[in-house]
CSV table of C-alpha atoms in Angstrom, one decimal:
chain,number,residue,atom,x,y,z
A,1420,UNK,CA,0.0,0.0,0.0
A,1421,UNK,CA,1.5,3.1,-0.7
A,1422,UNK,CA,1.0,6.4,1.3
A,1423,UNK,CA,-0.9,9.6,0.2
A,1424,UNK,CA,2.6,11.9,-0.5
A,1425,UNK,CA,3.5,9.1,-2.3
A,1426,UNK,CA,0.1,9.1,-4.8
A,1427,UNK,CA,0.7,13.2,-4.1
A,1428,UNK,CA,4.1,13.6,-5.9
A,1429,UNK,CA,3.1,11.3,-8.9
A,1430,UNK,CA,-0.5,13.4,-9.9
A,1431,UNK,CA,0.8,16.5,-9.0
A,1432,UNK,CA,3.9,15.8,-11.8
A,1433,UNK,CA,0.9,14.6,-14.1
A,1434,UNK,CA,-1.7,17.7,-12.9
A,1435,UNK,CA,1.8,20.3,-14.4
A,1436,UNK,CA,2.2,18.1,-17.6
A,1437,UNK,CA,-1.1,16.5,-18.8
A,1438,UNK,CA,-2.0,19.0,-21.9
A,1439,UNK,CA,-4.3,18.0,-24.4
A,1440,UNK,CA,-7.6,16.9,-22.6
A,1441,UNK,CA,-9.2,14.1,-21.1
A,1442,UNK,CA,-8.4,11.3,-24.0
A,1443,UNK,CA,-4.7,12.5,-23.8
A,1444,UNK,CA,-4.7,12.5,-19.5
A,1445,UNK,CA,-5.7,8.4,-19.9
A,1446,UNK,CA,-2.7,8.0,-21.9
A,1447,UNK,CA,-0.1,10.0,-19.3
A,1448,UNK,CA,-1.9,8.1,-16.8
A,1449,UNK,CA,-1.4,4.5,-18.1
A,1450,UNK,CA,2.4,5.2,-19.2
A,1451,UNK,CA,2.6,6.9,-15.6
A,1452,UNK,CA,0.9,4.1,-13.5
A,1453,UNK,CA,0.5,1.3,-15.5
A,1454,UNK,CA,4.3,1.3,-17.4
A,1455,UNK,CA,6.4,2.9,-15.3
A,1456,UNK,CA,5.2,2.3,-11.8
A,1457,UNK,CA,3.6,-0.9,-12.3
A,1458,UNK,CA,1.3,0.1,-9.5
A,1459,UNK,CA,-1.8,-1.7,-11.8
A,1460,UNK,CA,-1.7,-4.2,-14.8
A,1461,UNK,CA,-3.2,-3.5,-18.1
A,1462,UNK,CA,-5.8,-5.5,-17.3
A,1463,UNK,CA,-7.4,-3.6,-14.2
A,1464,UNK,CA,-6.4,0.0,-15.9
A,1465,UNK,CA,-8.6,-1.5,-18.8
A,1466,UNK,CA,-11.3,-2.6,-16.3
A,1467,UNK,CA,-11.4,0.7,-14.0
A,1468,UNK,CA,-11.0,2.8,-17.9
A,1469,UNK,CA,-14.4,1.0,-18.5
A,1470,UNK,CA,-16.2,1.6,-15.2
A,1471,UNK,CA,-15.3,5.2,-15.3
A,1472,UNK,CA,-16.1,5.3,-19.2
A,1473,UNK,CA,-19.8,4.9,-17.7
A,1474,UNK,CA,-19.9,7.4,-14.9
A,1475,UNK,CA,-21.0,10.9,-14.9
A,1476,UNK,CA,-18.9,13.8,-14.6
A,1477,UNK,CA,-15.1,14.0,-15.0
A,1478,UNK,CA,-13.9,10.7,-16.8
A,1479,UNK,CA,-9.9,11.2,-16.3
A,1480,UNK,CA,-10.3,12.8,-12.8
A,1481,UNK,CA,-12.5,10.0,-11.8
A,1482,UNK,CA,-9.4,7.6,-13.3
A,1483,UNK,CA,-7.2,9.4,-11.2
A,1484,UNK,CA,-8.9,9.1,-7.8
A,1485,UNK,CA,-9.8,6.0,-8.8
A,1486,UNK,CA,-5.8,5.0,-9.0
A,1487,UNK,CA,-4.6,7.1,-6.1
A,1488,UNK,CA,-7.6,5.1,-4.0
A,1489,UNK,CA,-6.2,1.6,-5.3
A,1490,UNK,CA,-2.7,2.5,-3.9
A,1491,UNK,CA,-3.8,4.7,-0.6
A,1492,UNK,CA,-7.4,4.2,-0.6
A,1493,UNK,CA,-9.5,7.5,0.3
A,1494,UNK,CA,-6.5,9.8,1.1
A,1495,UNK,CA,-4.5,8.3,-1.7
A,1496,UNK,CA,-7.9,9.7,-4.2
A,1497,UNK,CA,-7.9,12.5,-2.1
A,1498,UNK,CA,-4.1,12.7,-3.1
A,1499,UNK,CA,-4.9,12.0,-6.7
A,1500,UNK,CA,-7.1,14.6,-7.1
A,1501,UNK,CA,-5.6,17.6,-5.4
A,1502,UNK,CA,-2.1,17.0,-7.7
A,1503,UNK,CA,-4.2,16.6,-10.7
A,1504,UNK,CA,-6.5,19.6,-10.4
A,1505,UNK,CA,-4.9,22.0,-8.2
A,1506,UNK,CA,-2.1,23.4,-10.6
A,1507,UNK,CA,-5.0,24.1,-13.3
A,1508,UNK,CA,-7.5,25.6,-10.8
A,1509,UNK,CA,-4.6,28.0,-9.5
A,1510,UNK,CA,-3.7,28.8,-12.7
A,1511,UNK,CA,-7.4,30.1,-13.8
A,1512,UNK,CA,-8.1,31.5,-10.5
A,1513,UNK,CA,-5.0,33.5,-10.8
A,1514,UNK,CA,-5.2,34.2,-14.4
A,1515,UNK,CA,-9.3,35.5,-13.6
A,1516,UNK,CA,-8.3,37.4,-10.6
A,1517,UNK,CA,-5.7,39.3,-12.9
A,1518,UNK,CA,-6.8,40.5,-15.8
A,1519,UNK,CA,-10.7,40.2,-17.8
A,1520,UNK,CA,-8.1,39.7,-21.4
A,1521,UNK,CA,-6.6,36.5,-22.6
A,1522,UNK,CA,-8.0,36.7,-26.1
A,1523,UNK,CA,-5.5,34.8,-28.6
A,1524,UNK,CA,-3.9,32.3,-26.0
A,1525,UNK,CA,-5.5,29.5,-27.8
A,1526,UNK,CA,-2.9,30.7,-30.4
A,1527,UNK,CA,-0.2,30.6,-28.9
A,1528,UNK,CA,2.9,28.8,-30.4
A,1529,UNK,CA,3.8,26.6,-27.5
A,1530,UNK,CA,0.1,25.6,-26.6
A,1531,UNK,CA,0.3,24.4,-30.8
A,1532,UNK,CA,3.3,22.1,-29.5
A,1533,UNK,CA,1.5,21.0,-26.7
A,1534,UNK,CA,-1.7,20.3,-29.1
A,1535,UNK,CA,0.8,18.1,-31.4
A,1536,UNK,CA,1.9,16.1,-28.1
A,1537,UNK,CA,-1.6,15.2,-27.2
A,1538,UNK,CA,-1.5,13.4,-30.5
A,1539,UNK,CA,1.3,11.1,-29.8
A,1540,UNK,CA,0.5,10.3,-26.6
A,1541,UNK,CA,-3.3,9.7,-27.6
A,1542,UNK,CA,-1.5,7.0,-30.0
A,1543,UNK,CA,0.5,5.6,-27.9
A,1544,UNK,CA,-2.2,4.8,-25.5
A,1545,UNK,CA,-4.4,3.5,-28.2
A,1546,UNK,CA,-1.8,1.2,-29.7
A,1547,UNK,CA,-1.0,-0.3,-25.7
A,1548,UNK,CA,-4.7,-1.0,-25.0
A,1549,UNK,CA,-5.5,-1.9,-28.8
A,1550,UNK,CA,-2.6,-4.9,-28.2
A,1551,UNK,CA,-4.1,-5.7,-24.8
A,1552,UNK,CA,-8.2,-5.3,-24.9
A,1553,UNK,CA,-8.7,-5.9,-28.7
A,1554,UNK,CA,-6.3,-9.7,-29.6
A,1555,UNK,CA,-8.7,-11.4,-31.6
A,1556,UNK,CA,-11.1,-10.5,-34.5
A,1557,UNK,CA,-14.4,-10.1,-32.4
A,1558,UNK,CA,-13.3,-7.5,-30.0
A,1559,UNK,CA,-11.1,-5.9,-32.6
A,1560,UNK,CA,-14.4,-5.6,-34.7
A,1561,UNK,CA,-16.1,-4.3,-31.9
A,1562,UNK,CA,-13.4,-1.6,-31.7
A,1563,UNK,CA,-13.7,-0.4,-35.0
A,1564,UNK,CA,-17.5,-0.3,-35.3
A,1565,UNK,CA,-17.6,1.6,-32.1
A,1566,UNK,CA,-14.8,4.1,-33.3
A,1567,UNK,CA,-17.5,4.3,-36.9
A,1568,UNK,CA,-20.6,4.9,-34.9
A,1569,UNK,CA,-19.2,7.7,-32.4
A,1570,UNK,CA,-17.5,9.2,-35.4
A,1571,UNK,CA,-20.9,9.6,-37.0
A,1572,UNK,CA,-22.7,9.9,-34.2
A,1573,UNK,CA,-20.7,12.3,-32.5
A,1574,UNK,CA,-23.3,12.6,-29.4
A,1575,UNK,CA,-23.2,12.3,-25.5
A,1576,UNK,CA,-25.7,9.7,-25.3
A,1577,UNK,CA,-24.3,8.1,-27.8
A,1578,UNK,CA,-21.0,7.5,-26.1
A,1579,UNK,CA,-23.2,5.4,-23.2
A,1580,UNK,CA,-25.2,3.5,-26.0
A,1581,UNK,CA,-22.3,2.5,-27.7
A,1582,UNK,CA,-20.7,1.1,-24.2
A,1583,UNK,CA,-24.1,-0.6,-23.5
A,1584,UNK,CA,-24.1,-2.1,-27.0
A,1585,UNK,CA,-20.2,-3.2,-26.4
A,1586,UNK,CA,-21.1,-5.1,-23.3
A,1587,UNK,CA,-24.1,-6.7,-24.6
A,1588,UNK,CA,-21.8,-8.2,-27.4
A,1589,UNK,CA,-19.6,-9.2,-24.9
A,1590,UNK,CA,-22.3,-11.0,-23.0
A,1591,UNK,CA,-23.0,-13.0,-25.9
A,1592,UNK,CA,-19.9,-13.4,-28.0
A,1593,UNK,CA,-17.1,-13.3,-25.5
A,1594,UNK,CA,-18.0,-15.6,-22.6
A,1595,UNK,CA,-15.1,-18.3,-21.8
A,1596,UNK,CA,-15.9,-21.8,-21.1
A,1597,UNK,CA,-13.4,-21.8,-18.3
A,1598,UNK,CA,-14.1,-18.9,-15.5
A,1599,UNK,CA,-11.0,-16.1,-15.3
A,1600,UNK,CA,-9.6,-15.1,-12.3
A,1601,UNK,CA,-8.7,-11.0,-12.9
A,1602,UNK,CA,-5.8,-9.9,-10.8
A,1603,UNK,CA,-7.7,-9.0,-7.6
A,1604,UNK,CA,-7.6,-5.2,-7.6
A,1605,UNK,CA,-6.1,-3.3,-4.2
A,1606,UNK,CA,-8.8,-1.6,-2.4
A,1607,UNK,CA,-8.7,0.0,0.6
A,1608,UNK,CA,-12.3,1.5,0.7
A,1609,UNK,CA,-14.7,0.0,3.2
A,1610,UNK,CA,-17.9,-0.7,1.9
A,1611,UNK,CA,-19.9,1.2,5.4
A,1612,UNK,CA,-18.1,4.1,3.5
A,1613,UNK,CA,-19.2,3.3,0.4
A,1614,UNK,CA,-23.0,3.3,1.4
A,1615,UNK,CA,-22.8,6.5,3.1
A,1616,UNK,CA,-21.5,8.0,-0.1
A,1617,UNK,CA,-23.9,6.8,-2.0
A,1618,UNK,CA,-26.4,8.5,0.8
A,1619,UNK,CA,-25.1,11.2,1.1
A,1620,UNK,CA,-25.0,12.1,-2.8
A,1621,UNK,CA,-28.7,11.6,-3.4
A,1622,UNK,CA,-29.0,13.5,-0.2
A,1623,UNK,CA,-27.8,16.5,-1.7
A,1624,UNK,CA,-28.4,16.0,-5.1
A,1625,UNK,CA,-32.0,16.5,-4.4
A,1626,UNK,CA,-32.1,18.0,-1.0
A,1627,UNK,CA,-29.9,21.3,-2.2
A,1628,UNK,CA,-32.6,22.1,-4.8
A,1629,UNK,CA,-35.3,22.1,-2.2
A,1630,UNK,CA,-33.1,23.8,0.8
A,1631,UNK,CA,-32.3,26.7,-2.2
A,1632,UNK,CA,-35.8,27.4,-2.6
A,1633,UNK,CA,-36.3,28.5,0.7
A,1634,UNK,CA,-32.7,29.7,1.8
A,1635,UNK,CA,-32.0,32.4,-0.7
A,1636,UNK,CA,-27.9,32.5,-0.3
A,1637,UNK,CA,-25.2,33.1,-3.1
A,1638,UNK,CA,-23.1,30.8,-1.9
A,1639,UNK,CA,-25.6,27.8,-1.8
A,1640,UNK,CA,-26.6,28.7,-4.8
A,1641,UNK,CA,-23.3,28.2,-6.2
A,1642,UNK,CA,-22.8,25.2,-4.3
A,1643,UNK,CA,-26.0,23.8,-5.9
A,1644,UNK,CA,-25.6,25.0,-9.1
A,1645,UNK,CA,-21.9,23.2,-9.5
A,1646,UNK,CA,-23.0,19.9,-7.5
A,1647,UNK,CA,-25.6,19.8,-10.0
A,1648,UNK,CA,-23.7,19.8,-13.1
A,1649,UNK,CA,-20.8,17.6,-11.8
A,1650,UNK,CA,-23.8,14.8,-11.0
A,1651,UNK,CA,-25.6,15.0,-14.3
A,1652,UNK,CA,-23.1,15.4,-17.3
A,1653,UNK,CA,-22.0,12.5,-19.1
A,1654,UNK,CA,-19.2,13.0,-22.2
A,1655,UNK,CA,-16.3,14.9,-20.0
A,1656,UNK,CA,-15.0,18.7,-19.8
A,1657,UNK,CA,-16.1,20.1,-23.5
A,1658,UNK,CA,-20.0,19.0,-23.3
A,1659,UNK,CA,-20.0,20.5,-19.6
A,1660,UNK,CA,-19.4,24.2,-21.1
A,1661,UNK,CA,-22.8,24.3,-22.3
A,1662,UNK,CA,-24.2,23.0,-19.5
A,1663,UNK,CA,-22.4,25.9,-17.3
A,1664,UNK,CA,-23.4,28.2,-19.8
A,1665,UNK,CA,-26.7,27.9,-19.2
A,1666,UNK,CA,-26.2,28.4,-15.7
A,1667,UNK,CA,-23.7,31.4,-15.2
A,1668,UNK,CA,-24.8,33.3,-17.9
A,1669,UNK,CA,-28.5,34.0,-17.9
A,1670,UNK,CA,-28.4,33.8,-14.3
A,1671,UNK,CA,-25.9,37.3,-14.6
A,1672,UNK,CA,-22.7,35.6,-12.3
A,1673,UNK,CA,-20.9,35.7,-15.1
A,1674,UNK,CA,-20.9,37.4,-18.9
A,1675,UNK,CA,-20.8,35.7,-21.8
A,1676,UNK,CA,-17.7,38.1,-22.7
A,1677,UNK,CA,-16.3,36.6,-19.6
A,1678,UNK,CA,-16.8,33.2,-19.9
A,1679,UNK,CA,-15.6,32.7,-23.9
A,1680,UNK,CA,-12.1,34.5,-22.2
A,1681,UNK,CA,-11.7,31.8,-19.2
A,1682,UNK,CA,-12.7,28.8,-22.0
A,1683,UNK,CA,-9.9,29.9,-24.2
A,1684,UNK,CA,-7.7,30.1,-20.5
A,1685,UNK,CA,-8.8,26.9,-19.7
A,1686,UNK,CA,-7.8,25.2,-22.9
A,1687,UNK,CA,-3.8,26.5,-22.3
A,1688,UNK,CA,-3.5,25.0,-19.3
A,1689,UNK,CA,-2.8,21.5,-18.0
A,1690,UNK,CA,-4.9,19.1,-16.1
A,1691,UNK,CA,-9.0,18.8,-16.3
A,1692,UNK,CA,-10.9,20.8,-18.2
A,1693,UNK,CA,-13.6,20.8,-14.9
A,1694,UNK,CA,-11.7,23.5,-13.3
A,1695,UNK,CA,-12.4,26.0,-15.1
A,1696,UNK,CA,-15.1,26.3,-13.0
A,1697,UNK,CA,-12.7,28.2,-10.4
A,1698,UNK,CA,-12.5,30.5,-12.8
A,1699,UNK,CA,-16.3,31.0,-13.0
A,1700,UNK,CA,-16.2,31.3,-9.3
A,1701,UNK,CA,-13.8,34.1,-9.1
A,1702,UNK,CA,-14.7,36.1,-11.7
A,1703,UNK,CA,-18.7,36.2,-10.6
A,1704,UNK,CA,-20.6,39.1,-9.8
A,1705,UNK,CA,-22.4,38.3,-6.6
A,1706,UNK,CA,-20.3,37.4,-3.4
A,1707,UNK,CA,-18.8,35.1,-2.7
A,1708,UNK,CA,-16.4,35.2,-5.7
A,1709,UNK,CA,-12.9,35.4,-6.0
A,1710,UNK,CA,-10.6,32.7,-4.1
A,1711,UNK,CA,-13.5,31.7,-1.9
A,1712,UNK,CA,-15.7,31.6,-5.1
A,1713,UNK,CA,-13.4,30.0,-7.0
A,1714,UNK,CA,-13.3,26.9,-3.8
A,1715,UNK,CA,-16.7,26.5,-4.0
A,1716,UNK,CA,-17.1,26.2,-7.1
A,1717,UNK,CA,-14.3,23.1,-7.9
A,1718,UNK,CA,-15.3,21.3,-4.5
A,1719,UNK,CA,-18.9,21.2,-5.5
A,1720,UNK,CA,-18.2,20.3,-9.3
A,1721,UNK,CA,-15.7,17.5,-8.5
A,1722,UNK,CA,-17.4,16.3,-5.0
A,1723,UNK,CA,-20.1,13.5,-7.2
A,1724,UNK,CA,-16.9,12.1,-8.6
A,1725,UNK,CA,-15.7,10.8,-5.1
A,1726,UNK,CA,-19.0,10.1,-4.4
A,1727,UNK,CA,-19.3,7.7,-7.4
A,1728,UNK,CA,-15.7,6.3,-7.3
A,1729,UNK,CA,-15.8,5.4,-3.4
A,1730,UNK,CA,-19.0,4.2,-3.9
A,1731,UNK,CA,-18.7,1.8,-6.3
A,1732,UNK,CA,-14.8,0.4,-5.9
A,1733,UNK,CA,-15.6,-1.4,-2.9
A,1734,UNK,CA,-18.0,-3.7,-4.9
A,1735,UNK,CA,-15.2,-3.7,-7.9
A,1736,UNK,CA,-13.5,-7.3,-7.2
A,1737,UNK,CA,-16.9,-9.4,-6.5
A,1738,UNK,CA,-18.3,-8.1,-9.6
A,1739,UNK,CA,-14.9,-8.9,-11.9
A,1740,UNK,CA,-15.4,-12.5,-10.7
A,1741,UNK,CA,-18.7,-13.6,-12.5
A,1742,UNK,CA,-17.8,-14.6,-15.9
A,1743,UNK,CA,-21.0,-12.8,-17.4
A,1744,UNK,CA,-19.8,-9.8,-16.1
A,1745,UNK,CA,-16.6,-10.8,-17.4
A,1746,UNK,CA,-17.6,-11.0,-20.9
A,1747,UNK,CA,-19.8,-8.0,-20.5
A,1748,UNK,CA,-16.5,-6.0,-19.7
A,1749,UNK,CA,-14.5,-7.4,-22.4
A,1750,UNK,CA,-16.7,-5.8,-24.6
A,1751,UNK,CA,-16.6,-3.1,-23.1
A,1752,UNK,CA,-13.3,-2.6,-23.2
A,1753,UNK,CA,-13.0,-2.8,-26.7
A,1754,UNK,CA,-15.8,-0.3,-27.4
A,1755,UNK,CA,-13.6,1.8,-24.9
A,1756,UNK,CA,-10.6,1.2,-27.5
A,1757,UNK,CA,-12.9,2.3,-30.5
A,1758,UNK,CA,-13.8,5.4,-28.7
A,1759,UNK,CA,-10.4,6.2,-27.9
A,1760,UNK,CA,-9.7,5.6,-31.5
A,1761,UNK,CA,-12.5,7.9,-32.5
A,1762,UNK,CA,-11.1,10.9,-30.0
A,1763,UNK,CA,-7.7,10.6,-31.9
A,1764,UNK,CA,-8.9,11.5,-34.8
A,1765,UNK,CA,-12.0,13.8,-33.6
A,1766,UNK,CA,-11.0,16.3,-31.6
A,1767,UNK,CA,-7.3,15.6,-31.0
A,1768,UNK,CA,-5.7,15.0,-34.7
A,1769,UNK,CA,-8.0,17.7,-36.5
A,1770,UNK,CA,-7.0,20.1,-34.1
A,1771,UNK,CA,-3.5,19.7,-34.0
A,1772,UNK,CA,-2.2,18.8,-37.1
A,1773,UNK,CA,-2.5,21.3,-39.6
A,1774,UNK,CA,0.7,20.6,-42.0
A,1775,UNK,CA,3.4,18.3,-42.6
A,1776,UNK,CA,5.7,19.9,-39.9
A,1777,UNK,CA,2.7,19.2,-37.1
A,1778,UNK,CA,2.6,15.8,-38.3
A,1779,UNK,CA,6.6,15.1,-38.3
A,1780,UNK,CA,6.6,16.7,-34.9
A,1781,UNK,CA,4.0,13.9,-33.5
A,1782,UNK,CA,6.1,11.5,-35.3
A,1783,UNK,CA,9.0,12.7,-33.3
A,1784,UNK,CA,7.3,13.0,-30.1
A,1785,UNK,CA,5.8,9.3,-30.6
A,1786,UNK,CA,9.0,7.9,-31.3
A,1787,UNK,CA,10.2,9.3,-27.9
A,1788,UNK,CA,7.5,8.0,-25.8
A,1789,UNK,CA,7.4,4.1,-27.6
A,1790,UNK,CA,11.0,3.9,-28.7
A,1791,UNK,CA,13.3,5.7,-26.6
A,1792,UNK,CA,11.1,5.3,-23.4
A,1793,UNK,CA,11.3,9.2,-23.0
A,1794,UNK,CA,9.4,10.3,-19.6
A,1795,UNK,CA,6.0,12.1,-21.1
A,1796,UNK,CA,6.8,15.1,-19.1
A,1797,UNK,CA,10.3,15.3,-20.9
A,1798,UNK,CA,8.4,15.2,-24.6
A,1799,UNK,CA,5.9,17.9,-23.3
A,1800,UNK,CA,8.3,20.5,-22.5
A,1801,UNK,CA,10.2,19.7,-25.2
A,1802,UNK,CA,7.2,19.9,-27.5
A,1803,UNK,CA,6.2,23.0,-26.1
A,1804,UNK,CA,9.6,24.7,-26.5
A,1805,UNK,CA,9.8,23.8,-30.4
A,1806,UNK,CA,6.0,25.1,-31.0
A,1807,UNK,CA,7.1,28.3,-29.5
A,1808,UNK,CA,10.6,28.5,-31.5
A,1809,UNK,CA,8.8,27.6,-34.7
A,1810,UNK,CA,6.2,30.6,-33.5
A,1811,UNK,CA,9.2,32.9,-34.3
A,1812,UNK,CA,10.2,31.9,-37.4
């Protein structure tokens, strides 16, 4: 078992390094964890990557507490989160508390290196898992029909109906005659805990609504407002903007001027794209706002995702054992590999590479990472240094 500075050090490396959004933050984490650490095998990244695939809210984050509670259990999420999200949610805090500008960061020549990054290490985690999840014909099928259907069908639900569909070919295609054992995965989350969590969520989830009605407070009401939107959102940080939009904006906390400025902020900085609701916090109009604001607003977006890890891990290992469940997952899995697939073409690749020099510039930066074994941190700064340089010329 390891201890929660231990957890600490790791995500707070990852939180300073992990550009290029929640597809790319999988692939730090498994090269991170599952490579170079060895704290999990493929097998039970693949299997947590599945159960967090079908969660609301934050899918990497909920990875990452997920990993730092399978070495430390609830200080090592605890741990997990606060290096992952903290450098972001400083940054944007800071960067709103400063200045109302920002316009033409997203074009900045080192964020462009950072972009081209993502793309490599988006490849290199779908090549791993591909190798692992998808061995045979059925599953790599699976794979590449789910990567079809989400490119065509490029909607929220249709993420969770292409997982559903995954497992249900899995159910019936992919069961063994002979039961598998998986590697029993460390948990260290008692399952009293896990109850309360699970009371306590629904507890809030509708009892905030009803106290708001009656207690009219700014800071409840932006309590509420986040808990509300970190409980309900499926797809990850870029279909939560319009979700928040709805909410800050008409409401008057925060202009629409404002809010297109700390988007572009957000997408320049590393980490999950859920904090940028610190900088929604901090720049609103009504008190509490700035750092205080910008608190409330992060705990209460990010506070269903411990609810629904630590609720559901301690249950993790019985469920892994029945071989319909089994088969259900290895579907699963490869429809996670299709949709993986699917994100490195849609939004990563069209959004980073633009002309042969962005795509030699991946090449270079994948051949560090699988070749050379070069740390992912190393390749980032390195990629962000030669976006910048070729800015100049």
């Amino acid at each position: 078992m390891g201890s929660f500075w231990e957890v600490l050090l790791v995500f707070t490396r990852l939180g300073l390094t992990s550009f290029g959004g929640p597809i790319a933050h999988l692939g730090y984490f498994r090269e991170e964890i599952v490579v170079r650490r060895k704290w999990l095998d493929e097998q039970n990244y693949a299997d947590l990557l599945a159960l967090c695939q079908f969660l609301p809210g934050p899918s990497s984050s909920q990875m990452g507490i997920a990993l730092g509670m399978t070495r430390a259990g609830i200080f090592g999420g605890l741990a997990a989160w606060l290096g992952f999200t903290l450098p972001s949610a400083i940054a944007l805090t800071m960067f709103a508390s400063v200045t109302a500008g920002g316009q033409g960061i997203t074009e900045a020549g080192w964020l462009r290196g950072l972009l081209i990054v993502a793309v490599a290490v988006v490849a290199q985690a779908v090549w791993g898992m591909a190798r692992t999840q998808c061995p045979d014909r059925p599953r790599a099928t699976i794979a590449i029909l789910s990567a079809i259907a989400i490119l065509l069908w490029p909607v929220v639900i249709g993420q969770i109906l292409i997982l559903a569909v995954g497992g249900l070919l899995g159910w019936r295609f992919l069961q063994r005659a002979e039961v598998s054992k998986p590697a029993v995965l460390p948990l260290h989350v008692p399952r009293r805990l896990a109850v309360a969590c699970w009371i306590v969520f629904f507890t809030l989830l509708f009892g905030l609504p009803f106290l708001r009605f009656f207690v009219h407070n700014q800071a409840l009401a932006l309590f509420d407002t986040f808990f509300r939107v970190g409980s309900l959102v499926f797809g990850g940080g870029h279909v939560v903007l319009p979700l928040l939009q709805r909410e800050v904006v008409p409401a008057g906390w925060v202009s629409n001027d404002q809010f297109l400025t700390g988007y572009a902020a957000a997408q320049a900085v590393p980490g999950p794209l859920f904090t940028f609701s610190a900088y929604l916090g901090t720049v609103s109009k009504s008190a509490p706002n700035g750092w205080l604001g910008a608190l409330i607003a992060l705990a209460a977006i990010f506070l269903p995702s411990f609810f629904f890890v630590a609720g559901i891990l301690p249950f993790w290992n019985r469920l892994r054992t029945i071989e319909a469940f089994q088969a259900a997952l290895r579907g699963i899995n490869a429809a996670v590999v299709g949709i993986l697939l699917a994100a490195l073409y849609q939004p990563i690749w069209t959004s980073a590479i633009h002309a042969p020099v962005d795509f030699a510039l991946s090449l270079i930066a994948f051949g560090l990472l699988v070749l050379w074994k070069v740390p992912p941190w190393v390749v980032v700064v390195l990629s962000a240094l030669l976006g910048a340089s070729m800015s100049l010329l």
